[in-house]
Short mmCIF file of C-alpha atoms and ligand atoms in Angstrom, two decimals:
data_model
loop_
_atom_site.label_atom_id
_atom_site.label_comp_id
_atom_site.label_asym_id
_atom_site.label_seq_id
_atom_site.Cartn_x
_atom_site.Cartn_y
_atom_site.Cartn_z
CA UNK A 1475 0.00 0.00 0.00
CA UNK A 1476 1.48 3.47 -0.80
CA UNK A 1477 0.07 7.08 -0.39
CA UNK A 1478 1.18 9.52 -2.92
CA UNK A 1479 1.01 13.57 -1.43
CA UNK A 1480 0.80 15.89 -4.03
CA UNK A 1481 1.76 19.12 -3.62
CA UNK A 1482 1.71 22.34 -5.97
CA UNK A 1483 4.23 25.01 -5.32
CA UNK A 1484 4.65 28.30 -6.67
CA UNK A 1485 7.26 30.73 -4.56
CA UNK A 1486 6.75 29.13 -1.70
CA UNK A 1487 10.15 28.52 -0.58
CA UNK A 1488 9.49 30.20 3.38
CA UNK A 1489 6.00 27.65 3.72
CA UNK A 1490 8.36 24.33 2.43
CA UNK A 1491 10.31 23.63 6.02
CA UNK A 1492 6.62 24.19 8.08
CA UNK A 1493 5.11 21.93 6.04
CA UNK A 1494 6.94 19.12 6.07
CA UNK A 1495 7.77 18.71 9.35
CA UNK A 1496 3.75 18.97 9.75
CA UNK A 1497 3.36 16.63 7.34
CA UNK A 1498 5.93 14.33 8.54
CA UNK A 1499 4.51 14.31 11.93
CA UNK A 1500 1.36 12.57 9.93
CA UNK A 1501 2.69 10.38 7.39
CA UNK A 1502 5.27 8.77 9.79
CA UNK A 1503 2.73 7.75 11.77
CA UNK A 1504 0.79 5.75 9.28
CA UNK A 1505 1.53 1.88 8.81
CA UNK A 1506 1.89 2.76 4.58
CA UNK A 1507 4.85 4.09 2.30
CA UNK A 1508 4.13 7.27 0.91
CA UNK A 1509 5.50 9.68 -1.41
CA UNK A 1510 5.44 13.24 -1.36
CA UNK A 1511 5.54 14.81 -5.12
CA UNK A 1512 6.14 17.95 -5.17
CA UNK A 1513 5.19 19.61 -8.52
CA UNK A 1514 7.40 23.00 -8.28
CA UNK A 1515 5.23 25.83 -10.70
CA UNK A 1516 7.52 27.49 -12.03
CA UNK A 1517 8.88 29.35 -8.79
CA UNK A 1518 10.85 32.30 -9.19
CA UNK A 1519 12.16 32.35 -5.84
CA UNK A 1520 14.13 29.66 -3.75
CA UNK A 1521 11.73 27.11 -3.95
CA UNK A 1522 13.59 24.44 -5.94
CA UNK A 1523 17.21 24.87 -4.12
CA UNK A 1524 14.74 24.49 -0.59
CA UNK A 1525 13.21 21.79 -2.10
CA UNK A 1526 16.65 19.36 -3.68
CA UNK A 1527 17.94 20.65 -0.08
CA UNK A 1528 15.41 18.08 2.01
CA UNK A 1529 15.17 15.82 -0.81
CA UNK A 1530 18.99 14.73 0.44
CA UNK A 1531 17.40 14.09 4.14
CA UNK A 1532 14.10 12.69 2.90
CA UNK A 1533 14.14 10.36 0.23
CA UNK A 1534 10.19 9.85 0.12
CA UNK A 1535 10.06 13.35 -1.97
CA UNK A 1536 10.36 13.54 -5.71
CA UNK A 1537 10.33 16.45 -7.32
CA UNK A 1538 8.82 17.49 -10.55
CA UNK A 1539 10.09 21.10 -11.75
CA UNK A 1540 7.97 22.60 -14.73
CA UNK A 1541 9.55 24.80 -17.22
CA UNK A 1542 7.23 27.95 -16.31
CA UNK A 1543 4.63 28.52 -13.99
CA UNK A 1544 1.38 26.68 -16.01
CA UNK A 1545 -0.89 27.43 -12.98
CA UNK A 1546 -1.94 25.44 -9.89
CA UNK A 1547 -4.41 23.02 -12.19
CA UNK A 1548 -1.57 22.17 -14.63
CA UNK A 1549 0.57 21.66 -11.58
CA UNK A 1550 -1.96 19.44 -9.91
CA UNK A 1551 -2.61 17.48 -13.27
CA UNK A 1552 1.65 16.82 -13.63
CA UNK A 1553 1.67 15.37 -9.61
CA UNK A 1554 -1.83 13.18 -10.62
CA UNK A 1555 0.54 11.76 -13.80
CA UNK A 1556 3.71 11.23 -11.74
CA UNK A 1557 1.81 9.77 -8.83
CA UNK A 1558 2.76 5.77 -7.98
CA UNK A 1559 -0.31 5.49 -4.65
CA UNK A 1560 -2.81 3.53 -4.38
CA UNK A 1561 -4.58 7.00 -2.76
CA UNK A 1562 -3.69 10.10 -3.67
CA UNK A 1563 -4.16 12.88 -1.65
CA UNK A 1564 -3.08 16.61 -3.31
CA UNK A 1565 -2.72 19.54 -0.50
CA UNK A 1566 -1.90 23.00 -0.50
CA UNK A 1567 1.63 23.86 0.77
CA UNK A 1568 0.65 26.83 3.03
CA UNK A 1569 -1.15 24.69 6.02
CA UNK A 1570 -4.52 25.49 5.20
CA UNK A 1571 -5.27 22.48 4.71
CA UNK A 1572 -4.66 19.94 7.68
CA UNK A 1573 -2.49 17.28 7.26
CA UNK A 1574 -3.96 14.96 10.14
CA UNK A 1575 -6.65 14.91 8.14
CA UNK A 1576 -5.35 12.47 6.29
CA UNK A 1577 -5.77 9.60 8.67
CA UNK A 1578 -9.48 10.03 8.71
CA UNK A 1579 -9.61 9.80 4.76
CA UNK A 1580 -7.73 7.10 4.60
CA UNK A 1581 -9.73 5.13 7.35
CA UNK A 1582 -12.53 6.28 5.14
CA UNK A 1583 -10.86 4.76 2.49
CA UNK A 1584 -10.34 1.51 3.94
CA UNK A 1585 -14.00 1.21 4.16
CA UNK A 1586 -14.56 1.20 0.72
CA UNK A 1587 -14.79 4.69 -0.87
CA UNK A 1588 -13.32 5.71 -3.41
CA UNK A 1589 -13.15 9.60 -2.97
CA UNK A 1590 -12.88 10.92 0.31
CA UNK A 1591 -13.72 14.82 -0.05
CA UNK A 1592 -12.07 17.30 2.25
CA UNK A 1593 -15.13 19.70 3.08
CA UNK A 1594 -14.45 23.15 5.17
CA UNK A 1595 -17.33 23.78 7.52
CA UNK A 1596 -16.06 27.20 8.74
CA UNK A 1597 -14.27 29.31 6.36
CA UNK A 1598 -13.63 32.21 8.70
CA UNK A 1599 -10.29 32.34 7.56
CA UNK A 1600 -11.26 34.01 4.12
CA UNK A 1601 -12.35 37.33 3.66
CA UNK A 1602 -16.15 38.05 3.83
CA UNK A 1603 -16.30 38.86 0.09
CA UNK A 1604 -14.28 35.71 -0.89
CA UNK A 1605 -16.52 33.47 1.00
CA UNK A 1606 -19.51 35.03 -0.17
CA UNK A 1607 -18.17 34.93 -4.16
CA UNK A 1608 -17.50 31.79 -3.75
CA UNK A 1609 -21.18 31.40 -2.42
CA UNK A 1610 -22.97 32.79 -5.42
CA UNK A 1611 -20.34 30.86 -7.68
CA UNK A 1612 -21.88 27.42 -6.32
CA UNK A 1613 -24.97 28.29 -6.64
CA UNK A 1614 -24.59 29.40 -10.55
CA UNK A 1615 -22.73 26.92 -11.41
CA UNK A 1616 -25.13 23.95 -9.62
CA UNK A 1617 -28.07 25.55 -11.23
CA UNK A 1618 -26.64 25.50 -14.73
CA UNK A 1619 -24.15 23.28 -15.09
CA UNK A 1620 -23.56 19.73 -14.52
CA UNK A 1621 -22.54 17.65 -12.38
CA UNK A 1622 -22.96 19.10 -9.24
CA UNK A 1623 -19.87 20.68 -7.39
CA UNK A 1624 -19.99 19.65 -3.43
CA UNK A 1625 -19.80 23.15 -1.90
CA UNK A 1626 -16.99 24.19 0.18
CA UNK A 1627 -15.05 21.49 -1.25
CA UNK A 1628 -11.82 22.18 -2.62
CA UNK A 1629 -8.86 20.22 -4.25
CA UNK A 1630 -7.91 18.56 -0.84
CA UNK A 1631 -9.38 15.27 -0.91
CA UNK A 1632 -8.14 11.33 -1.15
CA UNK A 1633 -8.26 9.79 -4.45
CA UNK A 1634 -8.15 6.02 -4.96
CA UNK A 1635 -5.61 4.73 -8.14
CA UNK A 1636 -8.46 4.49 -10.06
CA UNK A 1637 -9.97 8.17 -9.75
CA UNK A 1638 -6.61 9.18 -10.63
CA UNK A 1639 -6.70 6.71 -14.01
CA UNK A 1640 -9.65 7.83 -14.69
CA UNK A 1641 -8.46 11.95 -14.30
CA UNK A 1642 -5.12 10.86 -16.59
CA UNK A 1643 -7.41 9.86 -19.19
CA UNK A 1644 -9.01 13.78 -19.44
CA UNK A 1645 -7.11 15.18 -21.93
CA UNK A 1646 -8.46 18.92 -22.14
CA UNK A 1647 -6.58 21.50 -21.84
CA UNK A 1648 -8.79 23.73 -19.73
CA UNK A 1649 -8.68 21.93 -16.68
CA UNK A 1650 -10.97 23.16 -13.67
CA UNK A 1651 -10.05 20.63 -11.69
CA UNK A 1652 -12.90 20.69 -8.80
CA UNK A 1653 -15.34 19.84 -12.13
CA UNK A 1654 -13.55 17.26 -13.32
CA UNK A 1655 -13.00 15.91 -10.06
CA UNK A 1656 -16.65 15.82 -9.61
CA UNK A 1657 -17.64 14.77 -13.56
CA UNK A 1658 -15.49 11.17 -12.68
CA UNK A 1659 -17.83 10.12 -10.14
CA UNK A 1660 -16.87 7.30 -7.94
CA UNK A 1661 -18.13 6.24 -4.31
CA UNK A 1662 -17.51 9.65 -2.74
CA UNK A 1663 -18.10 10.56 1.14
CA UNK A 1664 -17.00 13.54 3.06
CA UNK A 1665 -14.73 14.51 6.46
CA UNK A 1666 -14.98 18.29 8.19
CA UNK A 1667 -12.27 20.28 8.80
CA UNK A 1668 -11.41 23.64 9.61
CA UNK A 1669 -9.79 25.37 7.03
CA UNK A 1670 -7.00 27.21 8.86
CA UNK A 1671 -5.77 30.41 7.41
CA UNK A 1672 -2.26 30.86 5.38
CA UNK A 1673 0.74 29.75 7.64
CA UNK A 1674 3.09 31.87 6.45
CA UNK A 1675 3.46 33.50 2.40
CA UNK A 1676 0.68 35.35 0.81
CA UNK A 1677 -2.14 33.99 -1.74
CA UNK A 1678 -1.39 33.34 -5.16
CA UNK A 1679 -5.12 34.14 -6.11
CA UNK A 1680 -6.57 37.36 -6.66
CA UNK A 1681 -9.86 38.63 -7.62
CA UNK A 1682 -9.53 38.66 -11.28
CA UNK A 1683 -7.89 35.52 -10.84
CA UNK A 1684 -10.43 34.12 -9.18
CA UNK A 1685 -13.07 35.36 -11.66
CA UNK A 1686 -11.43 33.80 -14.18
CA UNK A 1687 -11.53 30.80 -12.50
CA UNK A 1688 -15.25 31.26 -12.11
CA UNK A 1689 -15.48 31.64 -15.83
CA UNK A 1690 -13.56 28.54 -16.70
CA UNK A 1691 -15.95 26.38 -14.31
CA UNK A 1692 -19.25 27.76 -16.30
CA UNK A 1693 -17.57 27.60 -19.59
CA UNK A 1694 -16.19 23.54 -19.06
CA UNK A 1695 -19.34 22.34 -18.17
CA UNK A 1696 -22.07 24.28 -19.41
CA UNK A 1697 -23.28 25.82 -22.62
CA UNK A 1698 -26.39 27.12 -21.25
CA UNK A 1699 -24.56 30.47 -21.39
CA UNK A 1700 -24.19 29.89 -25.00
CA UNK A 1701 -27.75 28.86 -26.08
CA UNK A 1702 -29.36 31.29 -23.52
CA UNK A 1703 -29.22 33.65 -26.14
CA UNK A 1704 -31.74 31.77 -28.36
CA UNK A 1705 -34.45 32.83 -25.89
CA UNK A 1706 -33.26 36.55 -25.07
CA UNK A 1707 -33.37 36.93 -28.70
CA UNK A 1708 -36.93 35.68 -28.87
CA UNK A 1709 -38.21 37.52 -26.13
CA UNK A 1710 -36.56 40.91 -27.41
CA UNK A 1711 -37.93 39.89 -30.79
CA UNK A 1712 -41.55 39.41 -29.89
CA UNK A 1713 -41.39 42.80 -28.00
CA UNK A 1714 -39.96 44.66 -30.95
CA UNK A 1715 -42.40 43.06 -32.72
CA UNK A 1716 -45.37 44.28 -30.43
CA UNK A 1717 -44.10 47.52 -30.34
CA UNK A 1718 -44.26 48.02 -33.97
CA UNK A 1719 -47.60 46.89 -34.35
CA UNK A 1720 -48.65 49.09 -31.40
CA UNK A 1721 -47.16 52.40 -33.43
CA UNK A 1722 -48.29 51.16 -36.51
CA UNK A 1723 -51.65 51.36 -34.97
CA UNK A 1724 -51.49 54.17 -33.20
CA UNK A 1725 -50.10 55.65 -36.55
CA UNK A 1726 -53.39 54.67 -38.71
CA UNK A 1727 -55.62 56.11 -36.46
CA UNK A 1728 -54.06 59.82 -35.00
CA UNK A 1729 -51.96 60.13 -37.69
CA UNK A 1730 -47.79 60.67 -37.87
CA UNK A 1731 -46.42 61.28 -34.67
CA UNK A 1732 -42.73 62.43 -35.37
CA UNK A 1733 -41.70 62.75 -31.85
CA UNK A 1734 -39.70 59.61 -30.53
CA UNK A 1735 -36.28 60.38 -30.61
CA UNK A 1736 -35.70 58.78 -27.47
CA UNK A 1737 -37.07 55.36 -27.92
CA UNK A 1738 -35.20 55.09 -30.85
CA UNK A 1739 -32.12 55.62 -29.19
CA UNK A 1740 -32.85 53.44 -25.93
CA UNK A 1741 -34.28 50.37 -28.35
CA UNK A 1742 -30.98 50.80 -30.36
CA UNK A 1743 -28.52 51.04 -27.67
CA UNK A 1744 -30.13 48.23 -25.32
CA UNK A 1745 -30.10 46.09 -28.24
CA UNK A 1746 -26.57 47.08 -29.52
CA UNK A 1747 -25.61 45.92 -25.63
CA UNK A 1748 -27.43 42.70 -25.49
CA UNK A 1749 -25.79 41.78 -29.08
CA UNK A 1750 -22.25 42.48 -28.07
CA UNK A 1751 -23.04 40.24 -24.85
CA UNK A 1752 -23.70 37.74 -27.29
CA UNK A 1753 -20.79 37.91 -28.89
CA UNK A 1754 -18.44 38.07 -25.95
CA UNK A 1755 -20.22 34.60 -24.50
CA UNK A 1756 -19.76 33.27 -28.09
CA UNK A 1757 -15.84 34.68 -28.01
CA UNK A 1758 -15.48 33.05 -24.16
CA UNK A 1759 -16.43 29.46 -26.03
CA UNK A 1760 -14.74 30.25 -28.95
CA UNK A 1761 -11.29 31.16 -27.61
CA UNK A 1762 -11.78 27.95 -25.51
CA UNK A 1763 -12.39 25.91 -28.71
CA UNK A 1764 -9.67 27.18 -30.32
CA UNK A 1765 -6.85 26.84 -27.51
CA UNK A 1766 -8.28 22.96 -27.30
CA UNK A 1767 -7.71 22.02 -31.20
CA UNK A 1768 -4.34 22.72 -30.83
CA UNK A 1769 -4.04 20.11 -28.33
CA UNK A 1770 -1.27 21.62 -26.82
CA UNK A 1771 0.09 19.40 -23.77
CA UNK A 1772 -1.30 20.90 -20.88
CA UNK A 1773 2.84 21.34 -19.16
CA UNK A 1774 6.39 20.55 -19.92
CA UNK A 1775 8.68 18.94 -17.67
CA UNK A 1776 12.25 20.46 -16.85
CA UNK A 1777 13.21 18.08 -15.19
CA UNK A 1778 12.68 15.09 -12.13
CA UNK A 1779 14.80 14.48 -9.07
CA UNK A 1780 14.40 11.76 -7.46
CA UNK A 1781 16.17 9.88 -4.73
CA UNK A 1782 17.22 6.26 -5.27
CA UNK A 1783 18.79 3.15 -3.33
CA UNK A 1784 22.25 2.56 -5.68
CA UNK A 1785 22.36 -1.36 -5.98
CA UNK A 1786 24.88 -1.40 -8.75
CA UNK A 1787 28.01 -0.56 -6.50
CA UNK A 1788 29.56 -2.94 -3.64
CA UNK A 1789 26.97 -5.24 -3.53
CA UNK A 1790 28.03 -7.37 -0.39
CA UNK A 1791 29.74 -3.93 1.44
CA UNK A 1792 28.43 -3.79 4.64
CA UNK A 1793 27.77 0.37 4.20
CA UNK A 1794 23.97 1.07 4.41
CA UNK A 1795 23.35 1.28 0.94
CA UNK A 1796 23.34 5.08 -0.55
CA UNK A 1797 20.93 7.11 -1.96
CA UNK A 1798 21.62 8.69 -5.37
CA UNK A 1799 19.70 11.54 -6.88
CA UNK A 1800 18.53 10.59 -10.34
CA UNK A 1801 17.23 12.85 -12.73
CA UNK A 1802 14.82 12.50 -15.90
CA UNK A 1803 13.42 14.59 -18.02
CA UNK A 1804 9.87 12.85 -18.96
CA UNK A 1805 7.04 12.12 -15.97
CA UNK A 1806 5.52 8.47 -16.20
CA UNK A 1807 6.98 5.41 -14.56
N1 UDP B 3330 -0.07 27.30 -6.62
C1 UDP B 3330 0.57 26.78 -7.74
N2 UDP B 3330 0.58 27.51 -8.90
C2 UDP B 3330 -0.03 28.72 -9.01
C3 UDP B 3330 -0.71 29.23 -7.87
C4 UDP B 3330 -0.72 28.49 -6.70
O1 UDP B 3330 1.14 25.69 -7.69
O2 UDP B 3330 0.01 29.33 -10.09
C5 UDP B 3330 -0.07 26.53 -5.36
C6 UDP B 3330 0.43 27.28 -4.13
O3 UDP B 3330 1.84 27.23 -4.04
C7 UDP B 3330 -0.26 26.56 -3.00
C8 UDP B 3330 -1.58 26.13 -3.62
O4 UDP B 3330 -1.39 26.19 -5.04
O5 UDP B 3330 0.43 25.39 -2.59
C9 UDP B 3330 -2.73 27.03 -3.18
O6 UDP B 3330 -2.42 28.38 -3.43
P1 UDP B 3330 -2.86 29.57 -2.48
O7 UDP B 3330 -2.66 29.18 -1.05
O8 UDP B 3330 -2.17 30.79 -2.94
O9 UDP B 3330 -4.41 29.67 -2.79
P2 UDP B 3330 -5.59 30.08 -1.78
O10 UDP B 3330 -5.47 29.18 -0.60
O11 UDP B 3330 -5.36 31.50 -1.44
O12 UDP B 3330 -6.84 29.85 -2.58
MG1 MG B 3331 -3.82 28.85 0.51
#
């Protein structure tokens, strides 16, 4: 039985020490190998020198270093590729997510379910117009699209091997990760926690970030946005379309009326608007379309380090057998 950790990390080189030893204190206490991946995001910062540094006192980590920053989904997706576990459990760096957690899922596991979802009953720790964003967010996104995202769920969350086959075999580029968590399926069941805020670092989210974010969750799976238009065409139609038989009307029986300057202007303007909405909705697919045909891979690889027991030199020596850093260049086993 092994766990695989996966953890994204983008300039995060002060939060590294802090979380392991939290996340030692954890995993060393479980009767099961593990692995700790971390998938470094193209930090600018110390991140990768912090990270070969413990590598050389803790063999469990690998590390896989992308060529750029490709954003915490990409990053996830490369750690969900690399991992070897028979669960898989990805987790923020910064300590907002609880590492002792982890026992729980994985005695949740052992009963049988497949997905064990990390769900954050008090989210005190983000700002009151985060948490309520994020509020209205579910609830568009559950009344349009499908499947269903759990609320107050986020990307911490125990994966059996097979989830994570099943993710590998997604190929989109987009990748909103909480949808296609959800779109998989599998036996799925739930733990509390508190979702503590940042240890130490600052958030690598912002508001238009975060909207963004929003966007890519509606656009990946819905289209109602798209086809809504249909009907708001219809309706704006049939109005038009009463209107003009109303002045017709009223034309026949008092007569020209030249006076109407300003409906004129509002009717063309309101409908000008509601066109170019259209269009931007049909851009927002379109641009998605687009970036998809070129089925670009979704990141590249620098490079791998991992640490591994040399068997090829003195075979019968009686020296604990040494560790050697090997480096690749392609994920995959
Ligand atoms: N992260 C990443 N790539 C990015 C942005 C973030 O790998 O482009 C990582 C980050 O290092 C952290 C996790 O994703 O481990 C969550 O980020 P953060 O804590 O900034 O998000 P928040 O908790 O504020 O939503
Ligand atoms: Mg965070």
């Amino acid at each position: 039985m092994m766990l695989s950790i996966i953890i994204p990390v983008f300039n995060e080189a002060e939060a590294i020490l802090p979380f392991l030893s939290e996340i030692s204190k954890t995993v060393k206490s479980l009767p099961i190998q593990y692995e700790l991946i971390f998938v470094n995001d193209g930090s600018t910062d110390s991140t990768l020198q912090t990270l070969l540094q413990e590598q050389e006192k803790d063999h469990s980590i690998r590390i896989i270093d992308l060529s750029r920053n490709f954003g915490k989904e990409a990053a996830l997706t490369a750690g969900l590729t690399a991992a070897k576990g028979d669960a898989i459990v990805p987790i923020d760096v910064d300590l907002q997510d609880p590492p002792e957690i982890i026992i729980e899922m994985l005695g949740k596991w052992k009963e049988g379910y497949e997905v064990v979802l990390g769900r954050r009953i008090n989210r005190n720790s983000d700002s009151w117009a985060k948490r309520s964003t994020a509020n209205w967010f579910y609830r568009l996104h559950n009344r349009i699209a499908q499947p269903r995202l759990p609320e107050d769920v986020g990307d911490f969350r125990l994966m059996d091997r097979k989830v994570v086959i099943a993710l590998n075999r997604l190929f989109e580029s987009h990748r909103f990760m909480k949808g296609l968590f959800a779109w998989v399926g599998f036996r799925t069941t739930i733990v509390d926690y508190v979702r503590a805020p940042r240890f130490n670092g600052t958030s690598k989210f912002n508001g238009w970030k975060l909207w963004n974010f929003a966007i890519e969750g509606i656009t990946s799976f819905s289209t109602s946005p798209l086809r809504i238009w249909t009907y708001v065409g219809l309706i704006v139609s049939f109005a038009a379309f009463a209107f003009g038989a109303f002045i017709s009307l009223r034309t026949a029986i008092y007569g020209v009326d030249v006076p109407g300057y300003a409906s004129i202007v509002v009717a063309v303007t309101f409908i000008g608007g509601l066109q170019l909405t259209g269009i931007g909705v049909l851009g927002e697919y379109l641009g998605r379309a687009y970036i998809e045909t070129k089925r670009r891979p979704i990141f590249i690889v620098r490079e791998i380090f991992e640490m591994e027991i040399g068997t090829s030199q003195n075979d019968n020596s009686l020296l604990p057998p040494q560790a050697s850093r090997t480096v690749r260049s392609q994920p995959g086993n």
